[in-house]
PDB file of C-alpha atoms in Angstrom:
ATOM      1  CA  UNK A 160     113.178 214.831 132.434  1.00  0.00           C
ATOM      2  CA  UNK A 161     112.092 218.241 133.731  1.00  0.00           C
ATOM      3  CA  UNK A 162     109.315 220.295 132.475  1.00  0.00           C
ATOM      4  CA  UNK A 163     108.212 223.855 133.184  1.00  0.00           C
ATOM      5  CA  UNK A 164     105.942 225.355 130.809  1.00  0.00           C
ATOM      6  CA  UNK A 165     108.116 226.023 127.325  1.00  0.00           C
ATOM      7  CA  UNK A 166     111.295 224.689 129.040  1.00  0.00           C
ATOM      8  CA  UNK A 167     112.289 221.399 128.640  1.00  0.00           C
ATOM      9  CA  UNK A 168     115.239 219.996 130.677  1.00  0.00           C
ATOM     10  CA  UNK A 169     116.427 216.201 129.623  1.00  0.00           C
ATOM     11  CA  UNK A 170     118.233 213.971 131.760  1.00  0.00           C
ATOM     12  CA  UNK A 171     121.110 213.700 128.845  1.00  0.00           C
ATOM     13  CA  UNK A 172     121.493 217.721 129.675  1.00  0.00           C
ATOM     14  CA  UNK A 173     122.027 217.311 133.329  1.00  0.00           C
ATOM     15  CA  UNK A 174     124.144 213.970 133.325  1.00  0.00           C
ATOM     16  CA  UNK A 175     126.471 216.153 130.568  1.00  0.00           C
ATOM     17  CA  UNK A 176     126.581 218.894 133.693  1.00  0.00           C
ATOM     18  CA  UNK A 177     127.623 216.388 136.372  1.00  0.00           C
ATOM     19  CA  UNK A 178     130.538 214.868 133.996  1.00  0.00           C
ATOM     20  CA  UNK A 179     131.903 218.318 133.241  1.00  0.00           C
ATOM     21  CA  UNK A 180     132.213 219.107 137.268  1.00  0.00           C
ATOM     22  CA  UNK A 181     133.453 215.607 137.783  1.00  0.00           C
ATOM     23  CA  UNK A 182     136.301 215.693 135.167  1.00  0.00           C
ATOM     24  CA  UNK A 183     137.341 219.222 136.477  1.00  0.00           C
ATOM     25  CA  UNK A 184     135.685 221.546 134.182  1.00  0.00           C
ATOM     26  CA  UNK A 185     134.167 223.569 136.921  1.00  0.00           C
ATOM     27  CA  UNK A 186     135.793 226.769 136.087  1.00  0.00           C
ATOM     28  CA  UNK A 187     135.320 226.627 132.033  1.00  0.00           C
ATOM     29  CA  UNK A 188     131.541 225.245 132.320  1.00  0.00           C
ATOM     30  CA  UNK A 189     129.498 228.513 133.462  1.00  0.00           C
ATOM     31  CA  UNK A 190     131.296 230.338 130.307  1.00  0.00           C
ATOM     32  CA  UNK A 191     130.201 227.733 128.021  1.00  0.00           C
ATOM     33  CA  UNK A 192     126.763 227.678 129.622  1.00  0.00           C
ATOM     34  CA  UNK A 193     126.583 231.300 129.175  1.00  0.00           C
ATOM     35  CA  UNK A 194     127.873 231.679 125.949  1.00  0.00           C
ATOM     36  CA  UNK A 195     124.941 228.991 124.611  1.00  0.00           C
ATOM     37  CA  UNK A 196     122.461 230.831 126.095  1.00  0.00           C
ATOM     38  CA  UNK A 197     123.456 234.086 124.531  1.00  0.00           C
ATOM     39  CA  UNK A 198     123.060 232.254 121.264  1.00  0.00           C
ATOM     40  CA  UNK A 199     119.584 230.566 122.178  1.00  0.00           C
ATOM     41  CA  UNK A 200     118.740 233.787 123.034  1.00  0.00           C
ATOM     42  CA  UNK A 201     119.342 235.297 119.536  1.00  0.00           C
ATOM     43  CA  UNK A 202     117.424 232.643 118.002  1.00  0.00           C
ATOM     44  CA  UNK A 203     114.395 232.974 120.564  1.00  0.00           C
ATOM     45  CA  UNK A 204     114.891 236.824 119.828  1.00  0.00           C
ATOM     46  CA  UNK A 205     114.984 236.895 116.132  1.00  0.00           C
ATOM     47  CA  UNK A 206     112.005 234.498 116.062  1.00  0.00           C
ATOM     48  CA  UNK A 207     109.798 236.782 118.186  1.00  0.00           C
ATOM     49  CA  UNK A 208     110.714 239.468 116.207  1.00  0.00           C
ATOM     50  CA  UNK A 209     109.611 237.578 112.998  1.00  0.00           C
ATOM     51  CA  UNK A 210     105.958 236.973 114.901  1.00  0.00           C
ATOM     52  CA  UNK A 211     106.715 233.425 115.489  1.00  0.00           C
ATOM     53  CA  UNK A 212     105.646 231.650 118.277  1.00  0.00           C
ATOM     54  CA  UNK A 213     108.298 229.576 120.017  1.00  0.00           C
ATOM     55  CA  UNK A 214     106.296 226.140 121.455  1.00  0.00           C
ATOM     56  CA  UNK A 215     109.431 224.467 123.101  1.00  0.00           C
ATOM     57  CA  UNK A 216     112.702 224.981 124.502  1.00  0.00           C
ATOM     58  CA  UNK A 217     114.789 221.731 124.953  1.00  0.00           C
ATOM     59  CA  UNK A 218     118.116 221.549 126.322  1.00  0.00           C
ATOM     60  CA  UNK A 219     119.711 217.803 126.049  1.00  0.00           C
ATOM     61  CA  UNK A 220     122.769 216.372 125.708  1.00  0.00           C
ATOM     62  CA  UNK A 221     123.824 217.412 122.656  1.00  0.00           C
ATOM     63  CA  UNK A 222     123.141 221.589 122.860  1.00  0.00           C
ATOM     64  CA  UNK A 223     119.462 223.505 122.504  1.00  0.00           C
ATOM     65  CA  UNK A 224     116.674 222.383 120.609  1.00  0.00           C
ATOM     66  CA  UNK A 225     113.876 225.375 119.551  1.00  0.00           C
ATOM     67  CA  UNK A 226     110.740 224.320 118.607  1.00  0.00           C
ATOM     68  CA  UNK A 227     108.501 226.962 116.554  1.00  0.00           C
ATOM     69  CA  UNK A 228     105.577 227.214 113.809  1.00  0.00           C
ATOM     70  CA  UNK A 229     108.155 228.280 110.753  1.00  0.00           C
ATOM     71  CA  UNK A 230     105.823 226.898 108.234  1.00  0.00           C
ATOM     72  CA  UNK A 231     104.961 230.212 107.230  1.00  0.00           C
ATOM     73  CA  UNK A 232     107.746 232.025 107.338  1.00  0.00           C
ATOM     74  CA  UNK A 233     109.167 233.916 104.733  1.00  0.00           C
ATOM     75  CA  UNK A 234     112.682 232.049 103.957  1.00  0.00           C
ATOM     76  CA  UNK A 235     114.783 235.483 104.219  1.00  0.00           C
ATOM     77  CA  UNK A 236     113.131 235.542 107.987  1.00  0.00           C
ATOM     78  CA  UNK A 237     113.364 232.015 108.367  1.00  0.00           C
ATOM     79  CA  UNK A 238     116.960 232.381 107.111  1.00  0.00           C
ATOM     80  CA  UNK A 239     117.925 235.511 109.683  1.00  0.00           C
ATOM     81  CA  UNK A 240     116.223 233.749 112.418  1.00  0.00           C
ATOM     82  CA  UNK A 241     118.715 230.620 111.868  1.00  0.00           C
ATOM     83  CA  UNK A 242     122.269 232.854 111.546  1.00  0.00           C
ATOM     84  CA  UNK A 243     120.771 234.585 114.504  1.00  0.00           C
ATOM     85  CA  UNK A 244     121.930 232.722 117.479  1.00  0.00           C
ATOM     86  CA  UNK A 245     125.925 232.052 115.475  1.00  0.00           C
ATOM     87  CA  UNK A 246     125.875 236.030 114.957  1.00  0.00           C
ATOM     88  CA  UNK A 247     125.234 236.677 118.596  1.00  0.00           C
ATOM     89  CA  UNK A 248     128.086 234.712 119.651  1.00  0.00           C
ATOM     90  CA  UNK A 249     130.157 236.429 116.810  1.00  0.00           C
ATOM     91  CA  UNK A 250     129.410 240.179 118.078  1.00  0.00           C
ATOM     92  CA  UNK A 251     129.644 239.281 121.946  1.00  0.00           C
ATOM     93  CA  UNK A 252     133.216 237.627 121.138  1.00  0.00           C
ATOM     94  CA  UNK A 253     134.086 240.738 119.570  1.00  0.00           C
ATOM     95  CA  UNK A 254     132.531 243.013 121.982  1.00  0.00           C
ATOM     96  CA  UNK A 255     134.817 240.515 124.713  1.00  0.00           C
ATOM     97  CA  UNK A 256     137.706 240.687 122.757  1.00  0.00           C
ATOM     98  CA  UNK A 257     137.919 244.081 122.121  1.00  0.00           C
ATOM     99  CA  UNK A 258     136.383 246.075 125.037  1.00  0.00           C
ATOM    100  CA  UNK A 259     135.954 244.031 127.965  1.00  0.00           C
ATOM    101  CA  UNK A 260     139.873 242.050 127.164  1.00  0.00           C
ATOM    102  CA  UNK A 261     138.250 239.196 128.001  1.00  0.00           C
ATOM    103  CA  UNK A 262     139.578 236.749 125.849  1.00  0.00           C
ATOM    104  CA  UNK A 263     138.273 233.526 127.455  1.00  0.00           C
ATOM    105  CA  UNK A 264     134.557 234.685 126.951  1.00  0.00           C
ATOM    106  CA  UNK A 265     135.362 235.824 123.494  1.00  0.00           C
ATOM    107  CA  UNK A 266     136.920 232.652 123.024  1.00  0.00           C
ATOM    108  CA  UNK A 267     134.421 230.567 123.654  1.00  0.00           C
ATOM    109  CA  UNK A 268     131.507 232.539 121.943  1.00  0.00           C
ATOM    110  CA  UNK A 269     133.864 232.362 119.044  1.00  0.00           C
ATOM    111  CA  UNK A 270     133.966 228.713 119.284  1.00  0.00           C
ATOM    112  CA  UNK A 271     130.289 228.378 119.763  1.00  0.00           C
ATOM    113  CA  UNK A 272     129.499 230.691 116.812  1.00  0.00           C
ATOM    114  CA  UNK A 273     131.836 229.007 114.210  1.00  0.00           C
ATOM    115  CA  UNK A 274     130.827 225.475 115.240  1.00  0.00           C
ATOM    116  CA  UNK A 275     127.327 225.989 114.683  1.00  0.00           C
ATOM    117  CA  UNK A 276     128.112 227.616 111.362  1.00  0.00           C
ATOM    118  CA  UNK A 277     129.736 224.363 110.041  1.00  0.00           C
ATOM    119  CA  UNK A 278     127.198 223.161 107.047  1.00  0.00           C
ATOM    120  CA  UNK A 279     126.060 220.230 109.194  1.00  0.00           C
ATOM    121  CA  UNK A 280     122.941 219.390 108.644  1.00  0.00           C
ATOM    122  CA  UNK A 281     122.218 219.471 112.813  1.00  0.00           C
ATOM    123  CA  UNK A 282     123.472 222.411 113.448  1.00  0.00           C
ATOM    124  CA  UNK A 283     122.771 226.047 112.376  1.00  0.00           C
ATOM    125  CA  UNK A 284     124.716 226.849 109.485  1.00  0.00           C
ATOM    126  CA  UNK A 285     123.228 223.292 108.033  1.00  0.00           C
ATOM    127  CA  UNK A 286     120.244 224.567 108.365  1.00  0.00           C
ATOM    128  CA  UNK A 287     120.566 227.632 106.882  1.00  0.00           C
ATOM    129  CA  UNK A 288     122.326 226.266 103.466  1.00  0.00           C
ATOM    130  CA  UNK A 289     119.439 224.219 103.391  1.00  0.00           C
ATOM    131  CA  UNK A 290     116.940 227.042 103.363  1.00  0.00           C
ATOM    132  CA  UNK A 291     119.142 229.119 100.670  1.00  0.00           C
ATOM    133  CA  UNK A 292     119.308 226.365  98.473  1.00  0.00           C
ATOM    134  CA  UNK A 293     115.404 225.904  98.644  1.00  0.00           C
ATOM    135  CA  UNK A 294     114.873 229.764  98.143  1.00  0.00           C
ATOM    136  CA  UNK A 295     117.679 229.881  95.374  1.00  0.00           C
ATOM    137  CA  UNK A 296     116.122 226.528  93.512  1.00  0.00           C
ATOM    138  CA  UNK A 297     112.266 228.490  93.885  1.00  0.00           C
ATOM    139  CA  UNK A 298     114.028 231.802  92.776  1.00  0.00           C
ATOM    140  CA  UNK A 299     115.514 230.006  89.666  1.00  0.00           C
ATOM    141  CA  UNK A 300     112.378 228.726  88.929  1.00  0.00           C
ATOM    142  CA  UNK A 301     110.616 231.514  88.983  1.00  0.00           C
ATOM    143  CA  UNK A 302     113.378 233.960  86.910  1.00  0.00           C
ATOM    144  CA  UNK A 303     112.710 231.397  83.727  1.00  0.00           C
ATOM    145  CA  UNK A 304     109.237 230.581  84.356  1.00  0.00           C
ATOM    146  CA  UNK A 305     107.727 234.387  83.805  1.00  0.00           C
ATOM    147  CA  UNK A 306     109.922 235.084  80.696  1.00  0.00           C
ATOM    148  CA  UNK A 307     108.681 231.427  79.646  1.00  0.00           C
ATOM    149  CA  UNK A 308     105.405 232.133  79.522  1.00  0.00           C
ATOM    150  CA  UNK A 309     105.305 234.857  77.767  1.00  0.00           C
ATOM    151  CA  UNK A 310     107.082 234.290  75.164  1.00  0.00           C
ATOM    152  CA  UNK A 311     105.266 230.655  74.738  1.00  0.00           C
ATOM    153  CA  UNK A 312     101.456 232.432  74.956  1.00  0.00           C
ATOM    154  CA  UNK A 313      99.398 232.104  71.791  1.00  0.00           C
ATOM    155  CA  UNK A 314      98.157 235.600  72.736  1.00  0.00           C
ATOM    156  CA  UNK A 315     101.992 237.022  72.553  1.00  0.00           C
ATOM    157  CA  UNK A 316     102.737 235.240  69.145  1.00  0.00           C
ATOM    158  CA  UNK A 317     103.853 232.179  70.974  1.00  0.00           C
ATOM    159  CA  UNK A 318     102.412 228.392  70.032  1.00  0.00           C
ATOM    160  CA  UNK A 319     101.058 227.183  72.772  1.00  0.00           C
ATOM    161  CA  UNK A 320      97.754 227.877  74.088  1.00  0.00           C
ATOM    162  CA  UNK A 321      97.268 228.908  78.293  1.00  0.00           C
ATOM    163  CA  UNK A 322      96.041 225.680  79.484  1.00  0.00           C
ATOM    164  CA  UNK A 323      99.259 224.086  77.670  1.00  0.00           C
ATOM    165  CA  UNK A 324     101.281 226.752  78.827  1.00  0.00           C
ATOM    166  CA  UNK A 325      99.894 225.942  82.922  1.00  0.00           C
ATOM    167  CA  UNK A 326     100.544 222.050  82.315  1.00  0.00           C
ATOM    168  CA  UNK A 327     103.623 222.213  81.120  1.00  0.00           C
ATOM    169  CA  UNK A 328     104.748 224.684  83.942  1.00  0.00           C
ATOM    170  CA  UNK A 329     103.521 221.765  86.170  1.00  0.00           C
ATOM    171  CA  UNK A 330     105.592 219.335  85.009  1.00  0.00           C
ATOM    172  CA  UNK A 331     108.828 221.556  85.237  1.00  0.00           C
ATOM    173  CA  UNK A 332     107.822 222.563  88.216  1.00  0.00           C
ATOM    174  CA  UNK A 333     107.276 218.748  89.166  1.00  0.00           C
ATOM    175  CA  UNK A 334     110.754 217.908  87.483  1.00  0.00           C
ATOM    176  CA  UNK A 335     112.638 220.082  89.826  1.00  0.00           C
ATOM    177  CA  UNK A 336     110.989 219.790  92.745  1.00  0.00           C
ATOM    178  CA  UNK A 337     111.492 215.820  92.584  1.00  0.00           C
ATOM    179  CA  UNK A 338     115.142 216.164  91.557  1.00  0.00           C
ATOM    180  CA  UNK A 339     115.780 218.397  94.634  1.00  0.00           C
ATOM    181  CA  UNK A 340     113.812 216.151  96.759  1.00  0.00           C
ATOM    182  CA  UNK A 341     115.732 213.063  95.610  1.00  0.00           C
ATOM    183  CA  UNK A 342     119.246 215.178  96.099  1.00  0.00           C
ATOM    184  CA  UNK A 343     118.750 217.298  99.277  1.00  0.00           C
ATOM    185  CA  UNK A 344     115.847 216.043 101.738  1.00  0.00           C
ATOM    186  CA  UNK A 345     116.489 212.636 102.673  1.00  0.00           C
ATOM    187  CA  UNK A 346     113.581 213.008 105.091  1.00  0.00           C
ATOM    188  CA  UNK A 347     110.948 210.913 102.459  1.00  0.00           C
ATOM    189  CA  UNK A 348     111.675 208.888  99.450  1.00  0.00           C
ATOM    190  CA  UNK A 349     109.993 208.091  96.262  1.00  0.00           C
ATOM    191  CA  UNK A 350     107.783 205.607  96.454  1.00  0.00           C
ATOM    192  CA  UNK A 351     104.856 204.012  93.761  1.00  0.00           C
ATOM    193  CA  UNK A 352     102.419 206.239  94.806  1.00  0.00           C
ATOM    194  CA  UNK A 353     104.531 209.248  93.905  1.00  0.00           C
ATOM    195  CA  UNK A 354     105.240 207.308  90.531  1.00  0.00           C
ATOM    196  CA  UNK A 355     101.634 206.972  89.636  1.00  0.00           C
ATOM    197  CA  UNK A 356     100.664 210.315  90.361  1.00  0.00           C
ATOM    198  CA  UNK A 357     103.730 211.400  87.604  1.00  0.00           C
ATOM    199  CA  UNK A 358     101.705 209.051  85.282  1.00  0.00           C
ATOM    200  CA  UNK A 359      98.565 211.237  86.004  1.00  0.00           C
ATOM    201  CA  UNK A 360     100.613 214.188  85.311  1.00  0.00           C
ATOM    202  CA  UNK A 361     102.070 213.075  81.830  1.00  0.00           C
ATOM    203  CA  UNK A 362      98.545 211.729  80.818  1.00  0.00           C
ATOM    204  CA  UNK A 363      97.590 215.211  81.827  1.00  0.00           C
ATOM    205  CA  UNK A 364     100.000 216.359  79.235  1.00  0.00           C
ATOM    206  CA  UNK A 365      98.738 213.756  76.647  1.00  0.00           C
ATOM    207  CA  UNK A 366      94.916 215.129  76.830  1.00  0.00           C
ATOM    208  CA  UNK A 367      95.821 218.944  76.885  1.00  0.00           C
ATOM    209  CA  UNK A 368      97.988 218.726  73.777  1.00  0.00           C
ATOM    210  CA  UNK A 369      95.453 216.513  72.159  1.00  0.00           C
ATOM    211  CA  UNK A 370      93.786 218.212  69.344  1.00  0.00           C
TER     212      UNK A 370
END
């Protein structure tokens, strides 16, 4: 493995080189080199643009790997930063196709950019779907839980008092956000701990309403 500051070069990378000149693929290899950089480039772009700061760049055997601080990111930017490096190969096999007649380079940034936009959950277009169901689930939320609220306050005419009102937006909120756990990130599971802190939570609910 190779190192040089943000750059990260794994031996899986190079061997994946040397098999591609050995087998013949000389003359189609600096295209497909080129073309993924382009689109590492768009995602090292659109992340700098965003005010992200990129910590690693690993290539292995298996394509590019960016690592960056998205924690805070907004998921519209987080979104756009994904599609970015897919939509660079998009426009540059378009620019290739249509202005330069070069249709080997613009085929193989069209290959590149609809690959990575399969909904695979290691590739780009995985990872965005991922992100737009999160926003879309929080968004949902949100769109019933204002018009909730008011129209449950005591102070509106509604029956419930604010402290009920928070706890049971809790427990919703709780509700969904375990569901889409369960369903979407397989990354942790449920375990007792989780359980007992839903006890806590309905016991919560027990002492509020108690009057």
């Amino acid at each position: 493995m190779w190192k040089s500051g943000k750059l990260e070069i794994g031996w899986g990378f190079a061997a994946m080189v040397l098999l591609a000149l050995l087998a013949g693929a000389g003359g189609v290899l600096p295209l497909v080199l080129l073309s993924a950089l382009c689109h590492e480039l768009g995602h090292l772009a659109a992340l700098r643009l965003a005010g992200t700061e990129v910590e690693l760049l690993r290539l292995t055997a298996f394509g590019a790997e960016i690592r960056a601080d998205t924690r805070y990111l907004p998921y519209p930017k987080e979104i756009l930063c994904t599609l970015a490096g897919p939509a660079v190969n998009l426009v540059l096999a378009l620019v290739f196709a249509r202005i330069a007649g070069d249709y080997v380079l613009a085929g193989a940034n069209l290959l590149l950019g609809v690959f990575n936009l399969l909904p695979v959950p290691s590739l780009d277009g995985g990872r965005a779907l991922f992100l737009l169901v999160s926003w879309g689930a929080a968004l949902f939320e949100y769109c019933f839980q204002v018009p909730a609220n008011r129209l449950g306050s005591a102070a509106l005419g509604g029956p419930f008092s604010i402290w009920e009102l928070k706890v049971i937006q809790e427990v919703v909120s709780l509700v969904v956000f375990t569901l889409f756990a369960v369903l979407f990130m397989k990354s942790d599971t449920l375990r007792w701990n989780h359980a007992a802190g839903f006890l806590c939570l309905v016991l919560a609910v027990y002492f509020i309403f108690r009057k």
